Coordinates of C-alpha atoms and ligand atoms in Angstrom, one line a residue:
Chain A
M1 CA 103.4 88.3 73.2
A2 CA 102.9 91.5 71.9
K3 CA 104.2 94.4 74.0
P4 CA 102.1 95.7 76.2
L5 CA 101.0 99.8 76.3
K6 CA 102.8 101.2 79.0
C7 CA 100.3 103.2 81.5
D8 CA 99.9 107.0 80.6
L9 CA 101.1 108.3 84.0
C10 CA 103.7 105.5 85.6
D11 CA 105.6 103.1 83.5
E12 CA 104.0 100.2 84.3
S13 CA 102.2 98.7 81.4
A14 CA 98.9 98.8 81.0
T15 CA 96.3 97.1 81.9
V16 CA 92.7 99.7 81.3
H17 CA 91.5 101.0 78.0
L18 CA 89.4 103.7 78.0
T19 CA 87.8 105.7 75.6
Q20 CA 86.1 109.1 76.5
I21 CA 84.8 111.6 74.2
V22 CA 84.9 115.1 75.7
N23 CA 83.8 118.2 73.5
N24 CA 83.3 116.1 70.7
Q25 CA 86.9 114.9 71.1
I26 CA 87.8 111.3 71.5
H27 CA 90.4 110.9 74.5
K28 CA 92.0 107.7 75.0
I29 CA 93.4 106.9 78.1
D30 CA 95.6 104.0 79.2
L31 CA 96.0 103.2 82.7
C32 CA 98.3 100.4 84.8
E33 CA 96.1 98.4 87.6
S34 CA 97.4 100.8 90.8
C35 CA 97.0 103.7 88.2
A36 CA 93.1 102.8 87.9
E37 CA 92.4 102.5 90.6
Q38 CA 93.9 105.2 92.6
K39 CA 91.6 107.2 89.9
G40 CA 88.5 105.3 90.9
I41 CA 87.8 103.6 87.2
T42 CA 88.6 100.3 88.2
D43 CA 85.4 100.3 90.4
P44 CA 82.5 98.7 88.6
N45 CA 79.7 100.6 90.5
G46 CA 81.4 104.0 90.6
Y47 CA 80.4 103.9 86.6
S48 CA 77.4 102.8 86.4
L49 CA 76.5 105.3 89.0
A50 CA 77.8 108.0 87.1
D51 CA 75.8 106.2 83.9
L52 CA 72.8 106.3 85.8
L53 CA 72.8 109.6 86.8
V54 CA 74.2 111.5 84.1
K55 CA 72.0 110.2 80.6
P56 CA 74.1 110.6 77.8
G57 CA 74.9 113.4 75.5
Q58 CA 73.0 115.6 78.9
E59 CA 75.8 116.9 80.2
A60 CA 76.7 118.2 77.1
E61 CA 74.4 120.3 76.5
E62 CA 73.8 121.4 79.7
P63 CA 76.2 125.0 80.4
L64 CA 77.3 125.0 83.5
E65 CA 75.6 127.9 85.5
V66 CA 72.6 125.7 85.1
T67 CA 73.5 124.7 88.9
A68 CA 72.3 128.4 89.8
G69 CA 68.6 127.2 90.0
G70 CA 70.6 123.6 91.3
L71 CA 69.9 121.6 94.8
V72 CA 72.4 122.5 97.4
C73 CA 72.7 120.9 100.9
D74 CA 71.5 123.3 103.8
E75 CA 73.8 121.1 106.2
C76 CA 77.3 121.2 104.1
G77 CA 77.0 123.3 101.3
Y78 CA 77.1 120.4 99.0
T79 CA 75.8 120.9 95.2
Q80 CA 73.9 119.5 92.6
R81 CA 77.2 119.4 90.1
E82 CA 79.4 118.4 92.3
F83 CA 77.1 115.2 93.1
K84 CA 76.8 114.6 89.3
K85 CA 80.4 115.2 88.6
T86 CA 81.4 112.7 91.5
G87 CA 78.5 110.6 92.1
R88 CA 79.2 111.2 95.8
L89 CA 77.6 113.0 98.7
G90 CA 78.8 115.6 101.0
C91 CA 77.4 114.7 104.4
E92 CA 74.1 112.4 105.6
S93 CA 72.0 115.4 104.7
C94 CA 72.6 115.4 101.2
Y95 CA 70.4 112.0 101.3
A96 CA 67.3 114.2 102.0
T97 CA 68.5 117.0 99.7
F98 CA 68.7 114.9 96.7
A99 CA 66.3 112.5 96.9
N100 CA 64.4 113.2 94.2
L101 CA 67.7 112.2 92.2
L102 CA 68.7 109.3 93.9
S103 CA 65.7 107.6 94.1
P104 CA 65.6 106.7 90.4
A105 CA 69.2 105.9 90.8
L106 CA 69.1 104.0 93.9
A107 CA 66.3 102.1 92.4
G108 CA 68.3 101.2 89.4
M109 CA 71.2 100.4 91.3
H110 CA 70.0 98.0 94.0
K111 CA 67.7 94.8 94.6
G112 CA 65.6 97.3 96.2
E113 CA 64.5 101.0 98.0
R114 CA 64.5 100.3 101.5
H115 CA 67.1 98.6 103.8
K116 CA 66.4 95.4 105.2
G117 CA 69.9 94.8 107.0
K118 CA 71.2 95.8 110.7
V119 CA 70.0 98.0 112.4
P120 CA 72.2 99.7 114.6
A121 CA 70.9 100.2 118.0
R122 CA 72.0 103.4 119.1
A123 CA 71.3 105.2 116.3
V124 CA 68.0 103.9 116.2
E125 CA 67.5 105.1 120.4
R126 CA 68.7 108.0 119.4
K127 CA 66.6 108.8 116.5
T128 CA 63.8 107.9 118.8
Y129 CA 64.8 110.0 121.5
E130 CA 64.8 112.7 118.9
D131 CA 61.8 112.3 117.6
R132 CA 59.5 112.0 120.9
L133 CA 61.6 115.1 122.4
N134 CA 60.6 117.1 118.5
S135 CA 56.8 116.1 119.0
L136 CA 56.7 117.2 122.8
E137 CA 58.7 120.3 122.3
G138 CA 55.9 121.0 119.3
D139 CA 53.0 120.5 121.6
L140 CA 54.6 122.7 123.9
Q141 CA 54.8 125.7 122.1
L142 CA 51.2 125.3 120.9
A143 CA 50.1 124.9 124.6
I144 CA 51.5 128.1 125.3
E145 CA 50.2 129.5 121.8
E146 CA 47.2 128.9 122.7
E147 CA 47.2 129.5 126.2
H148 CA 46.5 126.2 127.6
Y149 CA 49.1 126.4 130.9
E150 CA 48.3 123.6 132.6
D151 CA 48.9 121.3 129.5
A152 CA 52.1 123.2 128.6
A153 CA 52.8 122.4 132.7
R154 CA 52.1 118.7 131.8
V155 CA 54.2 118.4 128.9
R156 CA 57.7 120.7 129.8
D157 CA 57.3 117.7 133.0
E158 CA 57.2 115.1 130.4
I159 CA 60.3 116.5 128.7
L160 CA 61.8 116.9 132.0
D161 CA 61.9 113.0 132.5
L162 CA 62.8 112.4 129.2
K163 CA 65.8 113.9 128.7
K164 CA 66.3 112.4 132.6
S165 CA 65.6 109.1 131.6
T166 CA 65.9 107.9 128.5
K167 CA 68.8 110.1 126.9
P168 CA 70.7 108.5 125.2
E169 CA 74.5 108.4 127.6
E170 CA 77.2 110.3 126.5
S171 CA 80.3 108.1 125.7
E172 CA 83.6 109.5 127.8
Chain B
M1 CA 108.5 99.0 113.3
L2 CA 105.5 98.6 111.5
I3 CA 106.7 96.4 109.1
K4 CA 108.8 94.5 111.7
S5 CA 105.3 93.4 113.2
I6 CA 103.3 92.8 109.9
F7 CA 105.9 90.1 108.6
G8 CA 106.2 88.4 112.3
G9 CA 102.8 87.1 112.1
K10 CA 101.3 84.4 110.2
S11 CA 98.8 86.5 108.1
E12 CA 95.3 85.2 106.4
M13 CA 96.6 86.0 102.9
T14 CA 99.6 83.5 103.1
E15 CA 98.1 80.9 105.2
A16 CA 95.5 80.4 102.7
S17 CA 92.7 77.4 102.1
S18 CA 93.2 73.9 103.0
K19 CA 92.4 71.3 100.0
K20 CA 88.9 70.9 101.4
C21 CA 88.0 73.9 99.1
P22 CA 91.4 74.6 96.7
V23 CA 89.5 77.2 94.8
V24 CA 88.8 79.9 97.2
L25 CA 92.0 81.7 98.9
M26 CA 90.0 83.6 101.0
T27 CA 86.8 85.5 102.5
R28 CA 86.7 89.0 102.8
I29 CA 84.0 90.9 104.2
R30 CA 84.0 95.0 104.9
L31 CA 81.5 97.4 105.9
A32 CA 81.4 101.2 105.2
R33 CA 79.9 103.6 108.3
N34 CA 79.9 107.4 109.1
L35 CA 79.1 109.3 112.0
S36 CA 76.1 111.6 113.0
D37 CA 76.4 115.2 111.7
T38 CA 79.8 115.5 110.0
P39 CA 80.5 115.6 106.6
F40 CA 81.7 112.7 104.2
P41 CA 85.6 112.4 104.6
G42 CA 85.9 113.7 101.0
W43 CA 84.0 116.5 101.6
A44 CA 84.5 117.5 105.2
K45 CA 87.1 120.5 105.8
A46 CA 90.7 119.3 107.2
P47 CA 89.5 120.5 111.1
Q48 CA 86.5 118.1 110.5
R49 CA 88.4 115.4 109.6
K50 CA 90.7 115.4 112.3
G51 CA 88.4 115.7 114.7
V52 CA 86.8 111.9 113.2
L53 CA 90.2 111.1 113.5
E54 CA 90.4 111.5 116.6
T55 CA 87.0 110.4 117.7
C56 CA 87.9 107.0 115.7
L57 CA 91.4 105.5 116.6
P58 CA 90.9 105.5 120.1
A59 CA 87.7 103.6 120.0
V60 CA 88.6 101.4 117.3
A61 CA 92.1 100.6 118.9
S62 CA 90.6 100.1 122.3
L63 CA 88.5 97.0 121.1
T64 CA 89.4 93.6 122.5
Q65 CA 90.1 92.4 119.2
M66 CA 92.3 95.2 118.1
K67 CA 94.6 94.7 121.8
R68 CA 98.0 94.1 120.4
G69 CA 97.5 95.3 117.1
I70 CA 99.1 98.3 115.0
T71 CA 97.8 101.8 115.1
A72 CA 98.5 104.2 112.6
E73 CA 98.0 107.6 110.9
V74 CA 98.6 107.1 107.2
E75 CA 101.3 110.6 107.3
E76 CA 103.8 109.1 110.0
L77 CA 103.7 105.6 107.2
S78 CA 106.5 105.5 104.6
D79 CA 105.9 104.6 101.0
L80 CA 107.1 101.6 101.3
E81 CA 104.9 100.6 104.2
K82 CA 102.2 102.0 102.5
Q83 CA 102.6 100.1 99.5
I84 CA 103.6 97.1 101.8
L85 CA 100.0 97.1 103.6
V86 CA 98.6 97.5 100.0
E87 CA 99.4 94.7 98.5
R88 CA 98.2 92.9 101.8
H89 CA 94.8 93.9 101.4
L90 CA 95.4 96.1 104.5
I91 CA 94.8 99.2 103.3
S92 CA 93.2 100.3 100.2
R93 CA 95.1 102.3 97.4
E94 CA 92.7 105.1 98.5
L95 CA 93.6 104.9 101.7
S96 CA 97.4 105.3 100.8
G97 CA 97.1 108.2 99.2
S98 CA 95.1 110.2 101.1
P99 CA 96.3 114.2 102.5
E100 CA 95.4 114.4 105.7
K101 CA 94.6 112.8 108.4
A102 CA 93.8 109.5 107.7
G103 CA 94.9 106.7 109.4
V104 CA 94.2 102.4 110.0
V105 CA 94.1 100.2 113.0
I106 CA 95.4 96.6 112.1
S107 CA 94.7 93.3 114.8
K108 CA 98.1 91.6 115.3
D109 CA 96.9 88.5 113.7
Q110 CA 96.0 91.2 110.7
S111 CA 92.9 89.5 109.8
V112 CA 90.9 92.5 111.2
S113 CA 92.2 96.3 109.8
V114 CA 90.1 99.3 110.1
M115 CA 90.6 102.8 107.7
I116 CA 89.4 105.8 109.3
N117 CA 88.8 108.5 107.0
E118 CA 88.8 106.8 103.8
E119 CA 85.6 107.3 101.2
D120 CA 84.0 106.7 104.9
H121 CA 84.8 107.6 108.0
L122 CA 85.1 104.1 108.9
R123 CA 85.6 101.0 106.8
I124 CA 86.1 97.9 108.8
Q125 CA 87.1 94.8 107.1
V126 CA 87.8 91.2 108.1
I127 CA 89.5 89.0 106.4
K128 CA 89.4 84.7 106.6
S129 CA 91.3 82.3 105.1
G130 CA 89.7 80.6 102.6
Y131 CA 86.0 79.7 101.8
R132 CA 84.2 81.5 105.8
F133 CA 81.8 83.7 105.0
K134 CA 80.0 83.0 108.3
Q135 CA 83.0 83.2 110.4
A136 CA 84.2 86.5 108.4
W137 CA 80.5 88.3 109.2
N138 CA 80.0 87.3 112.4
S139 CA 83.3 88.7 113.9
V140 CA 82.7 91.9 111.3
N141 CA 79.0 92.2 112.9
G142 CA 80.6 91.9 116.3
I143 CA 83.0 94.8 115.9
D144 CA 80.4 96.6 114.3
S145 CA 78.0 96.5 116.9
S146 CA 81.6 97.3 119.7
L147 CA 81.9 100.4 117.8
E148 CA 78.7 101.5 117.8
D149 CA 78.2 101.3 121.7
E150 CA 80.9 104.8 121.2
L151 CA 80.0 105.9 118.1
D152 CA 77.2 107.4 116.4
Y153 CA 76.2 106.4 113.2
A154 CA 74.5 107.7 110.2
F155 CA 71.9 105.7 109.8
S156 CA 68.5 105.9 107.9
S157 CA 65.1 103.9 109.0
Q158 CA 64.5 103.8 105.4
I159 CA 67.5 103.8 103.1
G160 CA 69.7 102.3 106.1
F161 CA 73.9 102.9 106.6
L162 CA 74.9 106.7 104.4
T163 CA 77.3 106.3 102.6
A164 CA 79.5 108.6 101.0
C165 CA 78.7 106.8 97.4
P166 CA 75.4 105.9 97.5
T167 CA 76.3 102.3 95.5
N168 CA 77.1 101.3 99.0
V169 CA 73.8 102.8 101.6
G170 CA 72.0 100.2 103.1
T171 CA 73.5 97.5 104.7
G172 CA 77.5 99.2 103.6
M173 CA 78.5 95.4 103.0
R174 CA 81.1 94.1 100.7
A175 CA 81.4 90.5 100.7
S176 CA 83.9 89.3 98.3
A177 CA 85.7 85.9 97.5
M178 CA 89.7 85.3 96.1
M179 CA 88.7 82.7 93.5
H180 CA 91.8 81.1 91.5
L181 CA 90.3 79.8 88.6
P182 CA 93.3 79.0 86.1
A183 CA 91.0 76.0 84.5
L184 CA 88.2 78.9 83.5
V185 CA 91.3 81.1 82.3
I186 CA 93.1 78.6 80.5
S187 CA 89.9 76.5 78.7
S188 CA 88.4 80.7 77.7
Q189 CA 85.6 80.4 79.4
M190 CA 86.6 83.3 82.2
E191 CA 84.4 85.7 79.6
K192 CA 81.4 84.1 79.6
V193 CA 81.2 83.9 83.3
V194 CA 82.0 87.1 84.0
R195 CA 79.5 88.6 81.9
A196 CA 76.6 85.6 83.3
V197 CA 77.5 86.8 87.2
N198 CA 76.9 90.4 86.3
Q199 CA 73.5 89.5 85.2
L200 CA 73.0 88.6 88.5
G201 CA 74.8 91.4 90.1
I202 CA 77.9 89.8 91.6
A203 CA 81.1 91.7 90.5
V204 CA 84.2 90.0 89.1
R205 CA 87.5 91.7 88.7
G206 CA 90.7 90.6 88.1
L207 CA 93.6 90.9 91.3
F208 CA 96.5 91.4 89.2
G209 CA 94.9 92.5 86.5
E210 CA 91.6 93.8 84.8
G211 CA 88.8 91.2 83.6
S212 CA 89.9 87.6 81.6
D213 CA 93.6 88.5 81.3
A214 CA 94.1 88.3 85.1
S215 CA 97.6 87.0 85.8
G216 CA 97.5 84.6 88.4
S217 CA 94.4 83.7 87.3
I218 CA 92.6 85.1 90.6
F219 CA 89.7 86.8 91.1
Q220 CA 87.6 88.8 93.4
I221 CA 84.4 88.1 93.1
S222 CA 82.0 90.4 94.9
N223 CA 78.0 92.0 95.5
Q224 CA 77.5 94.9 93.6
T225 CA 74.0 96.0 94.8
T226 CA 73.7 97.1 99.4
L227 CA 70.7 97.9 99.4
G228 CA 67.1 96.1 99.6
E229 CA 68.3 92.6 100.9
S230 CA 69.7 91.5 104.3
E231 CA 73.5 90.8 104.7
Q232 CA 72.5 87.5 104.7
E233 CA 70.5 87.7 101.8
I234 CA 73.1 89.0 100.1
I235 CA 75.9 86.5 101.8
K236 CA 73.2 83.5 100.7
R237 CA 73.2 84.8 96.9
L238 CA 76.8 85.3 96.9
S239 CA 77.7 82.0 98.4
S240 CA 75.2 80.1 95.5
V241 CA 77.1 82.6 92.8
L242 CA 80.4 81.2 94.0
R243 CA 79.5 77.3 94.5
T244 CA 78.3 77.3 90.5
I245 CA 82.2 79.3 89.6
I246 CA 83.3 76.7 91.7
D247 CA 81.5 73.3 89.8
Q248 CA 82.2 75.3 86.5
E249 CA 86.1 75.3 87.2
M250 CA 86.1 71.8 89.2
N251 CA 84.6 70.5 85.9
A252 CA 87.0 72.8 83.2
R253 CA 89.2 71.2 85.1
E254 CA 88.3 67.7 84.5
K255 CA 88.0 68.4 81.0
I256 CA 91.0 69.7 80.6
L257 CA 92.4 66.5 82.0
E258 CA 90.6 64.5 79.5
K259 CA 90.8 66.3 76.2
D260 CA 94.6 67.5 76.5
P261 CA 96.9 66.0 79.1
N262 CA 99.7 67.0 77.8
K263 CA 98.8 70.8 77.4
L264 CA 98.5 70.8 81.0
F265 CA 101.8 69.3 82.3
D266 CA 103.6 70.7 79.3
K267 CA 102.3 74.3 81.3
I268 CA 103.1 72.8 84.8
G269 CA 106.1 71.5 84.0
R270 CA 107.5 74.7 82.4
A271 CA 106.4 76.7 85.3
Y272 CA 108.1 74.4 87.6
G273 CA 111.7 74.6 85.6
I274 CA 111.3 78.5 85.5
L275 CA 110.7 78.8 89.1
Q276 CA 114.0 76.4 89.5
N277 CA 116.0 78.3 86.8
S278 CA 114.7 81.6 86.2
H279 CA 117.2 84.7 86.4
L280 CA 114.4 87.7 85.7
L281 CA 111.0 87.2 86.9
T282 CA 108.7 90.1 86.4
S283 CA 106.0 90.1 89.1
S284 CA 102.8 89.5 86.6
E285 CA 104.9 86.3 85.4
C286 CA 105.6 85.6 88.5
M287 CA 101.8 85.1 89.7
N288 CA 101.3 83.1 86.2
L289 CA 103.6 80.4 87.9
A290 CA 102.4 80.4 91.1
S291 CA 98.7 80.0 90.1
L292 CA 100.3 76.9 87.1
V293 CA 101.6 75.5 90.3
R294 CA 99.0 75.7 92.9
F295 CA 96.8 74.2 90.3
G296 CA 99.8 71.7 90.4
V297 CA 99.1 70.9 93.4
D298 CA 95.5 70.2 93.4
L299 CA 96.1 68.1 91.2
E300 CA 98.6 66.4 93.6
M301 CA 101.7 66.4 91.1
F302 CA 103.5 68.4 93.9
P303 CA 103.9 67.7 97.4
E304 CA 101.1 69.1 99.7
K305 CA 103.7 71.9 101.8
T306 CA 104.2 73.9 97.7
R307 CA 100.7 75.1 98.4
N308 CA 102.7 77.4 101.4
I309 CA 105.0 78.5 99.0
V310 CA 103.2 79.6 96.5
D311 CA 100.6 81.2 98.2
R312 CA 103.2 83.1 99.7
M313 CA 104.5 84.1 96.7
F314 CA 101.2 85.9 95.4
I315 CA 101.9 88.3 98.7
E316 CA 105.5 88.2 98.8
C317 CA 106.4 88.2 94.8
Q318 CA 104.4 91.7 94.7
P319 CA 107.1 94.6 93.8
G320 CA 106.9 96.3 97.8
H321 CA 106.9 92.8 99.4
I322 CA 110.3 93.0 96.8
Q323 CA 111.9 95.9 98.1
H324 CA 111.4 95.1 101.8
H325 CA 113.0 91.4 101.7
A326 CA 116.1 93.1 99.3
G327 CA 116.1 95.4 102.1
K328 CA 116.8 98.8 100.2
A329 CA 115.1 100.3 97.1
I330 CA 115.4 98.2 94.4
D331 CA 114.2 99.1 90.6
S332 CA 112.4 96.7 88.7
N333 CA 115.0 95.0 87.2
E334 CA 116.8 94.5 89.8
R335 CA 113.8 93.4 91.7
D336 CA 113.1 90.7 88.5
A337 CA 116.6 89.5 89.4
F338 CA 115.8 89.5 93.3
R339 CA 112.8 87.9 92.9
S340 CA 114.2 85.1 90.3
Q341 CA 116.5 84.6 93.0
Y342 CA 114.6 84.1 96.2
L343 CA 112.2 81.7 94.0
R344 CA 115.7 79.4 92.9
N345 CA 116.0 78.5 96.6
Q346 CA 111.8 78.3 97.3
F347 CA 111.8 75.9 94.7
E348 CA 115.6 74.0 94.9
S349 CA 114.0 71.7 97.2
I350 CA 111.1 70.9 95.7
D351 CA 110.9 67.2 94.0
K352 CA 109.7 67.9 90.4
P353 CA 106.3 67.2 89.1
V354 CA 104.4 63.4 88.6
F355 CA 103.0 63.1 85.8
T356 CA 100.4 60.5 86.9
I357 CA 96.5 62.0 88.0
Q358 CA 95.4 60.1 90.6
E359 CA 91.9 59.2 90.9
D360 CA 89.6 60.2 94.3
Ligands
LIG1 ZN1 100.6 103.5 85.9
LIG2 ZN1 75.3 117.1 102.9

């Protein structure tokens, strides 16, 4: 048997061989299974994602300052640049922030663009509650602005009822 | 203390499949879940990670499925303990290298493990020996629903469970089967299988090494896509691919026995000889020998009880387990010696293979 290559990070034998071109220079990396996994390199999904998000050639030409005009998540401060670098997101709101970037990528990496699986009862209950509350609070605001005080009083009662009856229980 | 309880009970991993399906060693389903209103672990700040751990750890540990199980923060574990948990598929390498405020809860029978602050806030995993997706799904689904009563999940009605990596969004489910495919490897068909299967959105990776050179001929086959299909649809699609692979493996076995039985008998006979007599065995060689003997058990060349010895080899001959059995940290040369000694003992009383093939 031919002597196997050694891993660049430890001295196990290398089974993962990568060639990357960075700034027109070829870098060869040989890694063992465990180091490759630690670096997230063996995950075929991680790769296809990077391919989908960054078209070949695009990254090299793009100056790094380009993110000045890039998107930033209001909730968590995650940037478009971070997203392109890691292929990961910062928080649940990032899905809305980066929706335009994500949508074609999701279509490419999955079987469809709509969730067809399990729906968590509690999350839906909470969402319904919040949507209803938001809409009533909007109505209330409008009624006050337009000086329809009877309507305003009615809506306020509705809000109180909603809060009393359907507010999801806080878990102890 | 942790290690003792891990070795005390039987595990789904070491009590693998019955003769009914010799090809599938184990089935695994994991769900990725995140809490609402908190950044994903990779982007969360230290206090947020701490908050997630403090919320999730007790919620998970109090599940009935986790009664008398193990609850640990990763920081509390020794390197050897972490390595053993990785080798048993109870935690991921990513979690074992997690900087801080990561945790794991493992059920007493080691079939359920929930990782906290891995890539996602929660990674819920169920392992079943053999080919049992339905049971694995029922179990993981039940745990997920119980947790959801206590925790608020990040979920969108449009794209499902929201995960740190968009490759997991939707169901957040990765279902996989660990398959032993010696005949496809021996007859050099594995590459072809990998290519065909990849086109169907199913991933194949070697368990102990990459691609078609995987030692031990053990492969993990899993779904690549998580959005646009229900969990049942994904499992159904994966299962139909698995069945095709099983058929191909069985055909390859028949063909080898028909065309060149001596080539196979020679490999299995040599494996037996090495296991009884060697004095230095690397982990990778050990996996290959275990694979050949397991193939021999399928062909009834060895008694059925040998299967259990072999399936334990796949787990217990890995470096962390060897060090644990040796009772101290030893270097790789000493491990190779220790491993061979352990196997000489195991195979001392195993009768030599019967080189005639019984027709069913
Ligand atoms: Zn390495
Ligand atoms: Zn965000």
